[in-house]
Amino acid sequence: MKDFYKFRKPVYLLVILTVLAGSSCKIESLRPANEATKDISGNWAVVAATRNGTDLTSIVDFSQFKLTFSEGKYTLVNKLPFLVSQNGTYSLDDPQYPFQISFTPAGSKAVATAFTYPIVNGVRQLTLTFSPGCPNNIYIYTFRKVN
Amino acid sequence: MRSSLQINIKAKWLWSCCAALVLGIVITCCSISVFTVNQPDTAVVGSTVPISVNFTYHNITGGNTENLVFGFLVPKGWATAQNAKITYNSSVGNGKMVLMPANTTEPQSNGLSWSAALLKKFGIGGNLVNDMEWVVYQSDVGFPLSNGEEITATLNISLKVGADNNNTMCKLGYVIAESHDGLHEVDSYIDNGAKYEYYAEQITPCFMLTGGSGDVVDFCNPQLTNVDPPKSLDNDFVTLSFDGTVTKTALPSSSAVYLCATANTNDGKTYTVCDQSVKTQFTQTAAGSNKYKITIWPRSYFGISDLQTIVNMNYYVTDATGNIKVGYGNTAAPFTYTFKCN
């Protein structure tokens, strides 16, 4: 009898553990998180800029140049070489997962470019790649929101 | 006895593996020798220049079908991909060289295209203006090669030079390789008493192109001034460099220097900015270096209207008084720069 208990004890324990382990697994209901609409409205200033990989930030004064988005319109303040040179309207290809931004200067055709919208050190940035002059000259501006 | 037998079996397996490994290494080997380039020293813009490249290709063992690969270092402005025709005559067959597809990767460069791999390995061949490109071709067919086969080949290049209409001095570059090993580094393999070479490279002396109506672009010799990017429009940021160490000029060494420039617009007007101010002052790249840079946005710098474009720019480098002016080749003639993309 003693031997019987010796034998049965681990078995009982194993059964109980199996039941507990089984009952602990539950299929979570997988619902995709509702991604927020990307709101880029506000004033943006250049914090980094390159031309064909060469850093321009320290050799060009970008401090006065601002890009403002508001209610579907954009405004260039103290212009510098950019994707467009006139004010107009803008749109994102997807408000939740945008990969492209389109600028339509007043009276001109839309110009689209890829953009990224990462959070760097807790601050949202906007990075645009474009060629304001020769197509082989590639510029990358990184903007940060300012007041 | 049993134990000894087991050792013998393992040894046989080991020897087989080693033999296969050695064979594998040998199969991928090849060598290029007797590499000569015949090109003229000068040509006229728009003419068709004949160039021949001769070489001997020594294959060690057979087993692979390989395409001949040819890399050609040329100024971007020549649009060589559109303006060169290349054929080959060889002891294994004749045919055409065709452009290497842009998505074909060079086998030794971790996913880089052939053109990018050549640029990474050889740069721009000692040229001083970063406006050169490697245009890459391969033979229209591959050749199954046998052990020890020695192939003699000639590339016949017919190149229409100077599509950008610029008078140019540049060093042309030539690389011969094959598609299987690509730009394989020299390793421990010895062939005929020498380290085995998988490719061959040659940069020729300065080639001079004359007769064009565009700017003079000298890739070979250090210049007093340079413009970056080499090709730009008035809506680019343009960086002008002045190197006072190239030759002794009338400007005092390592003193403040200024840009004195005139822009010519598409409507026939001229805009001159020639004051000696913060706006026009070059920045010395390092104290006492006598090397300077200034970056301008030409549209704003010259104050043209939205309806105008700048066609070209003439400029001098001056001292703080504006009385001492240094121009092209350290003469009284201005430096010139044409705004264009090709």
Coordinates of N, CA, C and O in Angstrom, one line a residue, chain A residues 51-52 56 59-60 62 79-82 86 132-135 137 139 141, chain B residues 76 228-229 231-233 235-239 295 297 300 306 340-342:
Chain A
R51 N 23.0 66.5 -49.1 CA 22.9 66.6 -50.6 C 23.9 65.5 -51.1 O 25.1 65.6 -50.8
N52 N 23.4 64.5 -51.8 CA 24.2 63.4 -52.2 C 25.0 62.8 -51.1 O 26.2 62.4 -51.3
L56 N 24.7 69.1 -45.1 CA 24.5 70.5 -45.4 C 24.2 71.3 -44.2 O 24.2 72.5 -44.2
I59 N 26.6 74.0 -43.0 CA 27.1 75.0 -44.0 C 26.0 75.8 -44.7 O 26.3 76.7 -45.4
V60 N 24.7 75.4 -44.4 CA 23.6 76.2 -44.9 C 22.7 76.6 -43.8 O 22.5 75.8 -42.9
F62 N 19.5 76.9 -42.3 CA 18.1 76.4 -42.4 C 17.2 77.0 -41.4 O 16.0 76.7 -41.3
K79 N 11.8 80.6 -48.2 CA 12.1 79.4 -49.0 C 13.5 79.1 -49.2 O 14.4 79.9 -49.2
L80 N 13.8 77.8 -49.4 CA 15.1 77.2 -49.7 C 14.8 76.1 -50.8 O 13.6 75.8 -51.0
P81 N 15.8 75.6 -51.4 CA 15.5 74.5 -52.4 C 14.7 73.4 -51.7 O 15.0 72.9 -50.7
F82 N 13.5 73.1 -52.4 CA 12.6 72.1 -51.8 C 11.9 71.4 -53.0 O 12.1 71.7 -54.1
Q86 N 6.3 76.6 -54.6 CA 5.1 77.5 -54.3 C 4.2 76.8 -53.3 O 4.2 75.6 -53.2
P132 N 15.5 69.0 -56.0 CA 14.9 70.3 -56.5 C 15.6 70.8 -57.8 O 15.0 71.6 -58.5
G133 N 16.8 70.3 -58.1 CA 17.5 70.7 -59.3 C 17.7 69.5 -60.2 O 16.7 68.9 -60.8
C134 N 18.9 69.1 -60.5 CA 19.2 67.9 -61.3 C 18.6 66.6 -60.6 O 18.8 66.5 -59.4
P135 N 18.0 65.8 -61.4 CA 17.5 64.5 -60.8 C 18.5 63.7 -60.1 O 18.2 62.9 -59.2
N137 N 20.9 64.7 -58.2 CA 21.2 65.3 -56.9 C 20.1 65.1 -55.9 O 19.0 65.7 -56.0
Y139 N 18.5 65.1 -52.3 CA 18.5 65.8 -51.0 C 17.6 65.1 -50.0 O 16.5 64.6 -50.4
Y141 N 15.9 66.0 -46.3 CA 15.7 67.0 -45.2 C 15.0 66.2 -44.1 O 14.0 65.5 -44.3
Chain B
K76 N 30.5 60.7 -66.6 CA 29.1 60.4 -66.7 C 28.5 61.2 -67.9 O 27.6 60.7 -68.5
D228 N 30.7 71.6 -56.6 CA 30.0 70.4 -56.2 C 28.5 70.7 -56.0 O 28.2 71.6 -55.2
P229 N 27.6 69.9 -56.6 CA 27.8 68.8 -57.5 C 28.3 69.3 -58.8 O 28.1 70.4 -59.2
K231 N 27.4 68.5 -61.7 CA 26.2 68.8 -62.6 C 25.1 69.3 -61.7 O 24.7 68.6 -60.7
S232 N 24.6 70.6 -61.9 CA 23.6 71.1 -61.1 C 22.8 72.1 -61.8 O 23.2 72.6 -62.9
L233 N 21.6 72.5 -61.3 CA 20.8 73.6 -61.8 C 20.8 74.7 -60.7 O 21.2 74.5 -59.6
N235 N 18.5 75.7 -58.9 CA 17.7 75.4 -57.8 C 18.4 74.3 -56.9 O 17.8 73.8 -56.0
D236 N 19.6 74.0 -57.2 CA 20.4 73.1 -56.3 C 21.2 74.0 -55.3 O 21.5 75.2 -55.6
F237 N 21.6 73.5 -54.2 CA 22.7 74.1 -53.4 C 24.0 73.8 -54.1 O 24.3 72.6 -54.5
V238 N 24.8 74.8 -54.4 CA 26.1 74.6 -55.1 C 27.2 75.0 -54.2 O 27.2 76.1 -53.7
T239 N 28.2 74.1 -54.1 CA 29.3 74.4 -53.3 C 30.6 74.7 -54.2 O 30.9 73.9 -55.0
T295 N 28.9 77.8 -50.0 CA 27.7 77.1 -50.6 C 26.6 78.1 -50.8 O 26.3 78.8 -49.9
W297 N 22.7 79.0 -52.9 CA 21.5 78.7 -53.6 C 21.4 79.7 -54.7 O 21.0 80.8 -54.4
S300 N 18.5 82.3 -55.2 CA 18.4 83.3 -54.1 C 19.6 84.2 -54.1 O 19.5 85.4 -53.9
D306 N 11.0 84.2 -60.2 CA 10.5 82.9 -60.4 C 10.4 82.5 -61.8 O 10.4 81.3 -62.2
K340 N 23.6 72.7 -65.8 CA 23.0 71.7 -66.6 C 23.1 70.3 -65.9 O 24.0 70.2 -65.0
C341 N 22.3 69.4 -66.4 CA 22.3 68.1 -65.7 C 23.0 67.0 -66.5 O 23.3 65.9 -65.9
N342 N 23.3 67.2 -67.8 CA 23.9 66.1 -68.5 C 25.3 66.5 -69.0 O 25.6 67.7 -69.1

